[in-house]
């Protein structure tokens, strides 16, 4: 019997798991995908917003500003990647400048610690490619950029190291309420007992809630956001996150420098019926190009290495829904976590545990909780001397697997066998960036495949790109099939 | 210390190293894979060598001819070794390499030949809307998995792109037991050799959909490819409504272009030609950085390996000449592509290199049945030639003597439709 | 009845026209004439494929028909070739199936299987 089952291992579920790990509470995280951070947390802008535009006094506003600050602390504890870019929200004319001024007032009301309205000439000094049609800019220095699934990995690794259990490929298919808590059915088959449930299932939060409540207080639709990725060779083209003025559709098409040097253009915003199928479209990508061009001049579109679409929750309620269920005690909603979810994640976890669950009244703190987690070594960032020393002890650091991102065999093996290891091509790509660069796996996918086969003693026929059910190969040629 | 280092041990690197060694230079060749031969090792089909050897070989056989000569000349080489970095200081190049056998090492030399081939264009670089399931893979990757490792990436296949690699893989997948439902080509004509249309598609009744492209990709619930939609396109390559055709497939092979691999040049400020996507060169295969030579597919994507070998052999000789310090005072003029020319190499003529003949390679930007190639300077034609059935899919190479050129004015190359 | 062919003997791919009186035009060399004649009566093709080996470092080795084989025998030839398991390190030109399907065509190795690259 568990104390807490957390459903969902995206950034929210991972942050909650890490907070729960501080307490003497037996915690299990169930994730239906084959990896941590595989849905919403995988495909977004990666921005830690300043908290400049949510409605004042909303949870979104309060937790975004708190969450933004917490990232500085978490950077030290969890060794997460942070790029301190700052941001510019831009206006092109007098009418837009008026809106910008209103936005500045919202920024002030939300308690954002640093902000300033500056003119185009001043803004251009540190942002040389800023579109010449821009007149005024709201500067938000506290805006940062991270790498969302690395943040989720960091939280979940630390949680697991501190005693939290994590299971992937576990879809919650039914929940039965009992006197002492809940029976959670997984994959239509296994039954796990728990006192409490924390529903952090992202786009599926309303589906999970339906298993327990008669009237779910929110409905989640899917909203597709399409992006272009420019190769890291354009690093320096933009230094800040560039926002247009926000609309009801959201924050709009942005230009976002990424932690590893690439630049993201996007997203658009398109509500869809099927919340499980993020797909790109001609119109969507065209919209991204056209609107990105309003922010900067001479965007190097010829450096596009890929495009992708992410699904985001789009709820029918205004604010984050972080409450205990009105119908069923012990069932906690993390519903309607849309933007600024990534920004607020650490504050959301603390808010849930301190304000909603009031966990210190239920469980004591672990005396041996270790808040620190070190990120995996990125060999190419070491000095030449350090590299040579490391190779002398471990020659696999000299075997270059991914030529484009300069990833070595040892780094890949570490990613396979780590605390949150993976045996899929995509899992390795998320952890090491092997296959995420210029040639998109053309040179290295075969090598990674062979390493997976060797390390996990698998036939290549058993190797998956992502989901277990979907294999890289359909058959081996010239081999008699078993009758 | 070596005099010349060749990066890449495929068709290009082998030919360049051989000719540099024959010119009595100290040569080192660096190859990332375990074996020499490059992409030829997985090109098990024939059609190679008709020009160089007057005989038809398969890829591995063609490679072996060069590997034998390479070994007979006792040229130094490293395999399982990746070139990580290339810098130049005071006229000395330093190549940093990494290998399990030797760790991190630096090699110095006076001249470099880049023969690093090319990589395949992927889905991400074109707009192909839809889901992103497993099962969309480049034709070259599928070829490697099939011919080297023995695995089929799918059983129901559609192919985008009718270049030779797409056509070859249509036949190959089919013969190994997959159903190949068709090939779509966005242009109104095929990119590949006509003989391949016959022996890869017609022979097996695999339909070719010209002026079509893939406009939707649909995934099943397990993130595997389930079906694709192709549509006819108009003269501006925009999809035409109402022409959608759906195919139930588990694999979409992409044969949508090759991109020269010049990533090793990142730390040197070479001038790049956005049309070839590679370094600009002079008539000696030398980039804008002196002593840095480039040839083969990493210079310009070739259609026939025979031309790669011939080009690389010349580049090797030029690198050797560079070391002999026979280059006179450098003075550059441009060769400017104009009417109906997609790109031209070389992009410069450097009068420091004294050759009798100028060898120029180019691609037309459209199909022209009867064409007149004109190379002029100051509006005066210095070379012209009639060409028939010029298509973008076939790179043309012409050679002509040049002397007494004006050293101050650019050359212009154009194709006139007759 | 006249017919159109595309010669596949070399990469030029000449468009060859045969009229109802069997006059052949469009070829740029003699091989084109032979090709078209064969294509009309008993079409042949060169088959290139791979065979399985027992070696981990080279699990498949490339092979070819040493001369064109009757087009209608291709699938059967593939079946026979797929039965082969190479157990020795062979050289280019070694025959693995002599006179396949009772023809005068041999299946030969096209890639050297020697160990250690070519060091």
PDB file of C-alpha atoms in Angstrom, chain B residues 110-368:
ATOM      1  CA  UNK B 110      50.557  21.731 -44.628  1.00  0.00           C
ATOM      2  CA  UNK B 111      47.552  20.858 -46.754  1.00  0.00           C
ATOM      3  CA  UNK B 112      44.167  19.288 -46.062  1.00  0.00           C
ATOM      4  CA  UNK B 113      41.833  17.498 -48.444  1.00  0.00           C
ATOM      5  CA  UNK B 114      38.234  17.317 -47.246  1.00  0.00           C
ATOM      6  CA  UNK B 115      36.513  14.199 -48.617  1.00  0.00           C
ATOM      7  CA  UNK B 116      33.854  13.823 -45.978  1.00  0.00           C
ATOM      8  CA  UNK B 117      30.979  13.086 -48.305  1.00  0.00           C
ATOM      9  CA  UNK B 118      27.446  14.174 -47.554  1.00  0.00           C
ATOM     10  CA  UNK B 119      24.477  13.437 -45.338  1.00  0.00           C
ATOM     11  CA  UNK B 120      20.853  12.919 -46.297  1.00  0.00           C
ATOM     12  CA  UNK B 121      18.186  15.564 -46.108  1.00  0.00           C
ATOM     13  CA  UNK B 122      15.622  14.514 -43.510  1.00  0.00           C
ATOM     14  CA  UNK B 123      11.933  15.118 -43.120  1.00  0.00           C
ATOM     15  CA  UNK B 124      12.532  17.968 -40.733  1.00  0.00           C
ATOM     16  CA  UNK B 125      14.165  20.093 -43.389  1.00  0.00           C
ATOM     17  CA  UNK B 126      11.175  20.011 -45.722  1.00  0.00           C
ATOM     18  CA  UNK B 127       7.614  20.780 -44.856  1.00  0.00           C
ATOM     19  CA  UNK B 128       5.834  17.465 -44.601  1.00  0.00           C
ATOM     20  CA  UNK B 129       2.818  17.993 -42.414  1.00  0.00           C
ATOM     21  CA  UNK B 130       1.259  15.365 -40.217  1.00  0.00           C
ATOM     22  CA  UNK B 131       2.165  13.154 -37.312  1.00  0.00           C
ATOM     23  CA  UNK B 132       5.701  12.174 -36.462  1.00  0.00           C
ATOM     24  CA  UNK B 133       5.551   8.407 -36.168  1.00  0.00           C
ATOM     25  CA  UNK B 134       8.299   5.867 -36.344  1.00  0.00           C
ATOM     26  CA  UNK B 135       8.658   4.611 -39.905  1.00  0.00           C
ATOM     27  CA  UNK B 136       9.749   7.746 -41.775  1.00  0.00           C
ATOM     28  CA  UNK B 137      13.390   7.156 -42.577  1.00  0.00           C
ATOM     29  CA  UNK B 138      15.919   8.246 -45.178  1.00  0.00           C
ATOM     30  CA  UNK B 139      16.557   5.835 -48.036  1.00  0.00           C
ATOM     31  CA  UNK B 140      20.276   5.657 -47.269  1.00  0.00           C
ATOM     32  CA  UNK B 141      19.656   4.650 -43.665  1.00  0.00           C
ATOM     33  CA  UNK B 142      17.212   1.977 -44.771  1.00  0.00           C
ATOM     34  CA  UNK B 143      19.800   0.822 -47.307  1.00  0.00           C
ATOM     35  CA  UNK B 144      22.450   0.510 -44.644  1.00  0.00           C
ATOM     36  CA  UNK B 145      20.183  -1.415 -42.291  1.00  0.00           C
ATOM     37  CA  UNK B 146      19.218  -3.773 -45.115  1.00  0.00           C
ATOM     38  CA  UNK B 147      22.483  -4.335 -46.935  1.00  0.00           C
ATOM     39  CA  UNK B 148      24.948  -4.166 -44.059  1.00  0.00           C
ATOM     40  CA  UNK B 149      22.937  -5.397 -41.089  1.00  0.00           C
ATOM     41  CA  UNK B 150      20.254  -7.480 -42.814  1.00  0.00           C
ATOM     42  CA  UNK B 151      17.120  -5.836 -41.391  1.00  0.00           C
ATOM     43  CA  UNK B 152      14.022  -4.577 -43.170  1.00  0.00           C
ATOM     44  CA  UNK B 153      12.687  -1.327 -41.744  1.00  0.00           C
ATOM     45  CA  UNK B 154       9.194  -2.063 -43.068  1.00  0.00           C
ATOM     46  CA  UNK B 155       7.016  -4.351 -45.152  1.00  0.00           C
ATOM     47  CA  UNK B 156       4.703  -1.861 -46.873  1.00  0.00           C
ATOM     48  CA  UNK B 157       6.771   0.935 -48.314  1.00  0.00           C
ATOM     49  CA  UNK B 158       6.217   4.206 -50.130  1.00  0.00           C
ATOM     50  CA  UNK B 159       9.112   6.271 -51.401  1.00  0.00           C
ATOM     51  CA  UNK B 160       9.359  10.042 -51.721  1.00  0.00           C
ATOM     52  CA  UNK B 161      11.917  11.179 -54.280  1.00  0.00           C
ATOM     53  CA  UNK B 162      12.801   9.496 -57.541  1.00  0.00           C
ATOM     54  CA  UNK B 163      16.536  10.102 -57.359  1.00  0.00           C
ATOM     55  CA  UNK B 164      18.677   7.015 -57.849  1.00  0.00           C
ATOM     56  CA  UNK B 165      18.806   6.117 -54.191  1.00  0.00           C
ATOM     57  CA  UNK B 166      15.001   6.063 -54.017  1.00  0.00           C
ATOM     58  CA  UNK B 167      14.701   3.963 -57.179  1.00  0.00           C
ATOM     59  CA  UNK B 168      17.421   1.542 -56.100  1.00  0.00           C
ATOM     60  CA  UNK B 169      15.758   1.073 -52.722  1.00  0.00           C
ATOM     61  CA  UNK B 170      12.378   0.473 -54.379  1.00  0.00           C
ATOM     62  CA  UNK B 171      13.833  -2.549 -56.139  1.00  0.00           C
ATOM     63  CA  UNK B 172      15.898  -3.665 -53.169  1.00  0.00           C
ATOM     64  CA  UNK B 173      13.075  -3.585 -50.624  1.00  0.00           C
ATOM     65  CA  UNK B 174      10.791  -5.327 -53.072  1.00  0.00           C
ATOM     66  CA  UNK B 175      13.237  -8.145 -53.763  1.00  0.00           C
ATOM     67  CA  UNK B 176      13.782  -8.659 -50.052  1.00  0.00           C
ATOM     68  CA  UNK B 177      10.094  -9.164 -49.452  1.00  0.00           C
ATOM     69  CA  UNK B 178       8.509  -5.760 -48.871  1.00  0.00           C
ATOM     70  CA  UNK B 179       5.575  -4.401 -50.840  1.00  0.00           C
ATOM     71  CA  UNK B 180       6.554  -1.152 -52.512  1.00  0.00           C
ATOM     72  CA  UNK B 181       3.385   0.766 -53.286  1.00  0.00           C
ATOM     73  CA  UNK B 182       4.844   3.619 -55.251  1.00  0.00           C
ATOM     74  CA  UNK B 183       7.355   6.410 -55.693  1.00  0.00           C
ATOM     75  CA  UNK B 184       6.348  10.082 -55.635  1.00  0.00           C
ATOM     76  CA  UNK B 185       8.437  12.799 -57.262  1.00  0.00           C
ATOM     77  CA  UNK B 186       7.679  16.496 -56.857  1.00  0.00           C
ATOM     78  CA  UNK B 187       9.239  17.433 -60.203  1.00  0.00           C
ATOM     79  CA  UNK B 188       7.517  16.617 -63.479  1.00  0.00           C
ATOM     80  CA  UNK B 189      10.385  14.298 -64.392  1.00  0.00           C
ATOM     81  CA  UNK B 190      12.450  11.779 -62.515  1.00  0.00           C
ATOM     82  CA  UNK B 191      15.724  12.744 -60.946  1.00  0.00           C
ATOM     83  CA  UNK B 192      17.400   9.414 -61.411  1.00  0.00           C
ATOM     84  CA  UNK B 193      18.998   7.601 -64.317  1.00  0.00           C
ATOM     85  CA  UNK B 194      16.431   6.442 -66.830  1.00  0.00           C
ATOM     86  CA  UNK B 195      17.847   2.937 -66.725  1.00  0.00           C
ATOM     87  CA  UNK B 196      16.875   2.836 -63.062  1.00  0.00           C
ATOM     88  CA  UNK B 197      13.279   3.754 -63.864  1.00  0.00           C
ATOM     89  CA  UNK B 198      13.204   0.673 -66.092  1.00  0.00           C
ATOM     90  CA  UNK B 199      14.998  -1.845 -63.947  1.00  0.00           C
ATOM     91  CA  UNK B 200      13.767  -0.652 -60.550  1.00  0.00           C
ATOM     92  CA  UNK B 201      10.198   0.477 -61.176  1.00  0.00           C
ATOM     93  CA  UNK B 202       8.889  -0.754 -64.532  1.00  0.00           C
ATOM     94  CA  UNK B 203      10.279  -4.254 -64.038  1.00  0.00           C
ATOM     95  CA  UNK B 204       8.271  -4.623 -60.835  1.00  0.00           C
ATOM     96  CA  UNK B 205       5.256  -2.545 -61.840  1.00  0.00           C
ATOM     97  CA  UNK B 206       5.936  -0.036 -59.086  1.00  0.00           C
ATOM     98  CA  UNK B 207       4.043   3.130 -60.037  1.00  0.00           C
ATOM     99  CA  UNK B 208       5.838   6.479 -60.333  1.00  0.00           C
ATOM    100  CA  UNK B 209       3.755   9.540 -59.452  1.00  0.00           C
ATOM    101  CA  UNK B 210       5.420  12.541 -61.058  1.00  0.00           C
ATOM    102  CA  UNK B 211       4.510  16.043 -59.869  1.00  0.00           C
ATOM    103  CA  UNK B 212       3.327  14.607 -56.586  1.00  0.00           C
ATOM    104  CA  UNK B 213       4.475  15.009 -53.035  1.00  0.00           C
ATOM    105  CA  UNK B 214       3.545  13.693 -49.589  1.00  0.00           C
ATOM    106  CA  UNK B 215       1.088  16.023 -47.868  1.00  0.00           C
ATOM    107  CA  UNK B 216       0.092  14.070 -44.809  1.00  0.00           C
ATOM    108  CA  UNK B 217       1.576  11.445 -42.536  1.00  0.00           C
ATOM    109  CA  UNK B 218      -0.738   9.494 -40.263  1.00  0.00           C
ATOM    110  CA  UNK B 219       0.314   7.545 -37.204  1.00  0.00           C
ATOM    111  CA  UNK B 220      -1.365   4.611 -35.513  1.00  0.00           C
ATOM    112  CA  UNK B 221      -1.971   4.538 -31.772  1.00  0.00           C
ATOM    113  CA  UNK B 222       1.499   3.079 -31.178  1.00  0.00           C
ATOM    114  CA  UNK B 223       3.298   5.938 -32.942  1.00  0.00           C
ATOM    115  CA  UNK B 224       3.993   3.753 -35.958  1.00  0.00           C
ATOM    116  CA  UNK B 225       3.332   5.002 -39.493  1.00  0.00           C
ATOM    117  CA  UNK B 226      -0.082   3.870 -40.670  1.00  0.00           C
ATOM    118  CA  UNK B 227      -0.697   5.746 -43.894  1.00  0.00           C
ATOM    119  CA  UNK B 228       0.406   8.640 -46.051  1.00  0.00           C
ATOM    120  CA  UNK B 229      -1.373  10.952 -48.439  1.00  0.00           C
ATOM    121  CA  UNK B 230       0.178  12.210 -51.655  1.00  0.00           C
ATOM    122  CA  UNK B 231      -1.147  15.050 -53.788  1.00  0.00           C
ATOM    123  CA  UNK B 232      -0.410  16.414 -57.225  1.00  0.00           C
ATOM    124  CA  UNK B 233       1.381  19.776 -57.263  1.00  0.00           C
ATOM    125  CA  UNK B 234       1.110  22.726 -59.629  1.00  0.00           C
ATOM    126  CA  UNK B 235       3.961  24.536 -61.371  1.00  0.00           C
ATOM    127  CA  UNK B 236       4.727  26.356 -58.121  1.00  0.00           C
ATOM    128  CA  UNK B 237       4.856  23.046 -56.243  1.00  0.00           C
ATOM    129  CA  UNK B 238       1.694  23.873 -54.294  1.00  0.00           C
ATOM    130  CA  UNK B 239      -0.564  20.874 -53.590  1.00  0.00           C
ATOM    131  CA  UNK B 240      -3.698  20.758 -55.735  1.00  0.00           C
ATOM    132  CA  UNK B 241      -6.905  20.247 -53.809  1.00  0.00           C
ATOM    133  CA  UNK B 242      -8.863  17.137 -54.716  1.00  0.00           C
ATOM    134  CA  UNK B 243      -5.899  15.100 -55.943  1.00  0.00           C
ATOM    135  CA  UNK B 244      -5.234  13.308 -52.660  1.00  0.00           C
ATOM    136  CA  UNK B 245      -4.306   9.639 -52.817  1.00  0.00           C
ATOM    137  CA  UNK B 246      -3.877   7.629 -49.633  1.00  0.00           C
ATOM    138  CA  UNK B 247      -1.606   4.632 -49.139  1.00  0.00           C
ATOM    139  CA  UNK B 248      -1.565   2.215 -46.218  1.00  0.00           C
ATOM    140  CA  UNK B 249       2.108   1.856 -45.462  1.00  0.00           C
ATOM    141  CA  UNK B 250       4.324   1.235 -42.453  1.00  0.00           C
ATOM    142  CA  UNK B 251       7.358   2.902 -44.003  1.00  0.00           C
ATOM    143  CA  UNK B 252       8.031   6.097 -45.910  1.00  0.00           C
ATOM    144  CA  UNK B 253      11.518   6.225 -47.398  1.00  0.00           C
ATOM    145  CA  UNK B 254      12.876   9.691 -48.081  1.00  0.00           C
ATOM    146  CA  UNK B 255      15.161  10.219 -51.030  1.00  0.00           C
ATOM    147  CA  UNK B 256      14.933  14.016 -50.995  1.00  0.00           C
ATOM    148  CA  UNK B 257      18.467  15.187 -51.431  1.00  0.00           C
ATOM    149  CA  UNK B 258      22.017  15.073 -50.156  1.00  0.00           C
ATOM    150  CA  UNK B 259      23.844  17.836 -48.313  1.00  0.00           C
ATOM    151  CA  UNK B 260      27.639  18.189 -48.373  1.00  0.00           C
ATOM    152  CA  UNK B 261      29.210  17.605 -44.972  1.00  0.00           C
ATOM    153  CA  UNK B 262      31.450  20.573 -44.278  1.00  0.00           C
ATOM    154  CA  UNK B 263      31.040  20.657 -40.505  1.00  0.00           C
ATOM    155  CA  UNK B 264      34.785  20.282 -40.041  1.00  0.00           C
ATOM    156  CA  UNK B 265      35.208  23.702 -41.640  1.00  0.00           C
ATOM    157  CA  UNK B 266      33.267  25.466 -38.869  1.00  0.00           C
ATOM    158  CA  UNK B 267      36.377  26.944 -37.277  1.00  0.00           C
ATOM    159  CA  UNK B 268      37.920  28.156 -40.511  1.00  0.00           C
ATOM    160  CA  UNK B 269      36.344  31.094 -42.283  1.00  0.00           C
ATOM    161  CA  UNK B 270      35.813  29.523 -45.677  1.00  0.00           C
ATOM    162  CA  UNK B 271      33.480  31.221 -48.117  1.00  0.00           C
ATOM    163  CA  UNK B 272      30.433  29.056 -48.639  1.00  0.00           C
ATOM    164  CA  UNK B 273      28.281  28.897 -51.763  1.00  0.00           C
ATOM    165  CA  UNK B 274      24.620  28.699 -50.673  1.00  0.00           C
ATOM    166  CA  UNK B 275      23.786  27.016 -53.981  1.00  0.00           C
ATOM    167  CA  UNK B 276      26.195  24.082 -53.569  1.00  0.00           C
ATOM    168  CA  UNK B 277      25.947  24.280 -49.745  1.00  0.00           C
ATOM    169  CA  UNK B 278      29.662  23.724 -49.712  1.00  0.00           C
ATOM    170  CA  UNK B 279      32.853  25.731 -49.763  1.00  0.00           C
ATOM    171  CA  UNK B 280      33.610  27.840 -52.803  1.00  0.00           C
ATOM    172  CA  UNK B 281      36.681  26.652 -54.675  1.00  0.00           C
ATOM    173  CA  UNK B 282      39.103  27.814 -57.299  1.00  0.00           C
ATOM    174  CA  UNK B 283      40.078  25.740 -60.312  1.00  0.00           C
ATOM    175  CA  UNK B 284      42.502  23.746 -58.142  1.00  0.00           C
ATOM    176  CA  UNK B 285      39.785  22.551 -55.729  1.00  0.00           C
ATOM    177  CA  UNK B 286      41.227  24.931 -53.179  1.00  0.00           C
ATOM    178  CA  UNK B 287      38.820  26.785 -50.893  1.00  0.00           C
ATOM    179  CA  UNK B 288      39.140  30.438 -49.971  1.00  0.00           C
ATOM    180  CA  UNK B 289      41.533  29.278 -47.246  1.00  0.00           C
ATOM    181  CA  UNK B 290      44.895  28.482 -48.824  1.00  0.00           C
ATOM    182  CA  UNK B 291      46.010  24.882 -48.672  1.00  0.00           C
ATOM    183  CA  UNK B 292      42.493  23.634 -47.802  1.00  0.00           C
ATOM    184  CA  UNK B 293      41.178  21.458 -50.610  1.00  0.00           C
ATOM    185  CA  UNK B 294      37.782  19.832 -50.986  1.00  0.00           C
ATOM    186  CA  UNK B 295      36.459  17.285 -53.471  1.00  0.00           C
ATOM    187  CA  UNK B 296      33.861  14.613 -54.038  1.00  0.00           C
ATOM    188  CA  UNK B 297      30.386  14.784 -52.562  1.00  0.00           C
ATOM    189  CA  UNK B 298      31.482  17.161 -49.832  1.00  0.00           C
ATOM    190  CA  UNK B 299      32.244  19.693 -52.580  1.00  0.00           C
ATOM    191  CA  UNK B 300      29.223  19.032 -54.777  1.00  0.00           C
ATOM    192  CA  UNK B 301      26.795  16.160 -54.857  1.00  0.00           C
ATOM    193  CA  UNK B 302      27.699  13.907 -57.795  1.00  0.00           C
ATOM    194  CA  UNK B 303      25.567  11.545 -59.841  1.00  0.00           C
ATOM    195  CA  UNK B 304      28.304   9.086 -60.811  1.00  0.00           C
ATOM    196  CA  UNK B 305      31.091   7.875 -58.587  1.00  0.00           C
ATOM    197  CA  UNK B 306      33.400   7.816 -61.604  1.00  0.00           C
ATOM    198  CA  UNK B 307      33.286  11.600 -61.630  1.00  0.00           C
ATOM    199  CA  UNK B 308      34.006  11.679 -57.904  1.00  0.00           C
ATOM    200  CA  UNK B 309      37.146   9.630 -58.500  1.00  0.00           C
ATOM    201  CA  UNK B 310      38.336  11.778 -61.399  1.00  0.00           C
ATOM    202  CA  UNK B 311      37.694  15.001 -59.522  1.00  0.00           C
ATOM    203  CA  UNK B 312      39.371  13.766 -56.366  1.00  0.00           C
ATOM    204  CA  UNK B 313      42.374  12.521 -58.264  1.00  0.00           C
ATOM    205  CA  UNK B 314      42.825  16.041 -59.654  1.00  0.00           C
ATOM    206  CA  UNK B 315      42.358  17.543 -56.196  1.00  0.00           C
ATOM    207  CA  UNK B 316      45.052  15.256 -54.791  1.00  0.00           C
ATOM    208  CA  UNK B 317      47.471  16.389 -57.482  1.00  0.00           C
ATOM    209  CA  UNK B 318      46.651  20.013 -56.771  1.00  0.00           C
ATOM    210  CA  UNK B 319      47.313  19.563 -53.068  1.00  0.00           C
ATOM    211  CA  UNK B 320      50.688  18.074 -53.976  1.00  0.00           C
ATOM    212  CA  UNK B 321      51.418  21.007 -56.291  1.00  0.00           C
ATOM    213  CA  UNK B 322      50.544  23.388 -53.469  1.00  0.00           C
ATOM    214  CA  UNK B 323      53.283  21.806 -51.387  1.00  0.00           C
ATOM    215  CA  UNK B 324      55.738  22.188 -54.234  1.00  0.00           C
ATOM    216  CA  UNK B 325      55.130  25.907 -53.913  1.00  0.00           C
ATOM    217  CA  UNK B 326      54.550  26.365 -57.628  1.00  0.00           C
ATOM    218  CA  UNK B 327      51.663  28.776 -57.081  1.00  0.00           C
ATOM    219  CA  UNK B 328      52.474  32.222 -58.400  1.00  0.00           C
ATOM    220  CA  UNK B 329      50.990  35.487 -57.212  1.00  0.00           C
ATOM    221  CA  UNK B 330      47.396  34.932 -56.300  1.00  0.00           C
ATOM    222  CA  UNK B 331      44.787  36.943 -58.185  1.00  0.00           C
ATOM    223  CA  UNK B 332      41.137  35.968 -58.163  1.00  0.00           C
ATOM    224  CA  UNK B 333      38.204  36.506 -60.435  1.00  0.00           C
ATOM    225  CA  UNK B 334      34.736  35.019 -60.005  1.00  0.00           C
ATOM    226  CA  UNK B 335      32.842  32.648 -62.251  1.00  0.00           C
ATOM    227  CA  UNK B 336      29.273  33.883 -62.060  1.00  0.00           C
ATOM    228  CA  UNK B 337      26.365  31.568 -62.878  1.00  0.00           C
ATOM    229  CA  UNK B 338      23.686  33.310 -64.886  1.00  0.00           C
ATOM    230  CA  UNK B 339      20.892  32.191 -67.179  1.00  0.00           C
ATOM    231  CA  UNK B 340      19.566  28.682 -66.493  1.00  0.00           C
ATOM    232  CA  UNK B 341      22.569  27.680 -64.390  1.00  0.00           C
ATOM    233  CA  UNK B 342      21.812  26.389 -60.908  1.00  0.00           C
ATOM    234  CA  UNK B 343      25.410  26.412 -59.723  1.00  0.00           C
ATOM    235  CA  UNK B 344      28.925  26.206 -61.090  1.00  0.00           C
ATOM    236  CA  UNK B 345      32.247  24.980 -59.730  1.00  0.00           C
ATOM    237  CA  UNK B 346      34.794  26.363 -59.454  1.00  0.00           C
ATOM    238  CA  UNK B 347      33.409  29.658 -58.243  1.00  0.00           C
ATOM    239  CA  UNK B 348      36.758  31.420 -58.623  1.00  0.00           C
ATOM    240  CA  UNK B 349      39.720  31.350 -60.926  1.00  0.00           C
ATOM    241  CA  UNK B 350      42.957  32.028 -59.105  1.00  0.00           C
ATOM    242  CA  UNK B 351      45.662  33.016 -61.573  1.00  0.00           C
ATOM    243  CA  UNK B 352      48.321  31.825 -59.147  1.00  0.00           C
ATOM    244  CA  UNK B 353      47.500  28.311 -60.315  1.00  0.00           C
ATOM    245  CA  UNK B 354      48.758  27.937 -63.859  1.00  0.00           C
ATOM    246  CA  UNK B 355      46.838  25.231 -65.675  1.00  0.00           C
ATOM    247  CA  UNK B 356      46.352  24.920 -69.386  1.00  0.00           C
ATOM    248  CA  UNK B 357      42.759  23.786 -69.164  1.00  0.00           C
ATOM    249  CA  UNK B 358      39.870  24.918 -67.050  1.00  0.00           C
ATOM    250  CA  UNK B 359      37.460  22.225 -65.895  1.00  0.00           C
ATOM    251  CA  UNK B 360      34.027  23.551 -65.057  1.00  0.00           C
ATOM    252  CA  UNK B 361      31.109  21.574 -63.584  1.00  0.00           C
ATOM    253  CA  UNK B 362      27.543  22.856 -63.438  1.00  0.00           C
ATOM    254  CA  UNK B 363      23.894  21.914 -63.237  1.00  0.00           C
ATOM    255  CA  UNK B 364      21.093  23.409 -65.289  1.00  0.00           C
ATOM    256  CA  UNK B 365      18.158  24.699 -63.294  1.00  0.00           C
ATOM    257  CA  UNK B 366      15.629  23.206 -65.698  1.00  0.00           C
ATOM    258  CA  UNK B 367      15.301  20.625 -68.419  1.00  0.00           C
ATOM    259  CA  UNK B 368      16.553  21.893 -71.777  1.00  0.00           C
TER     260      UNK B 368
END
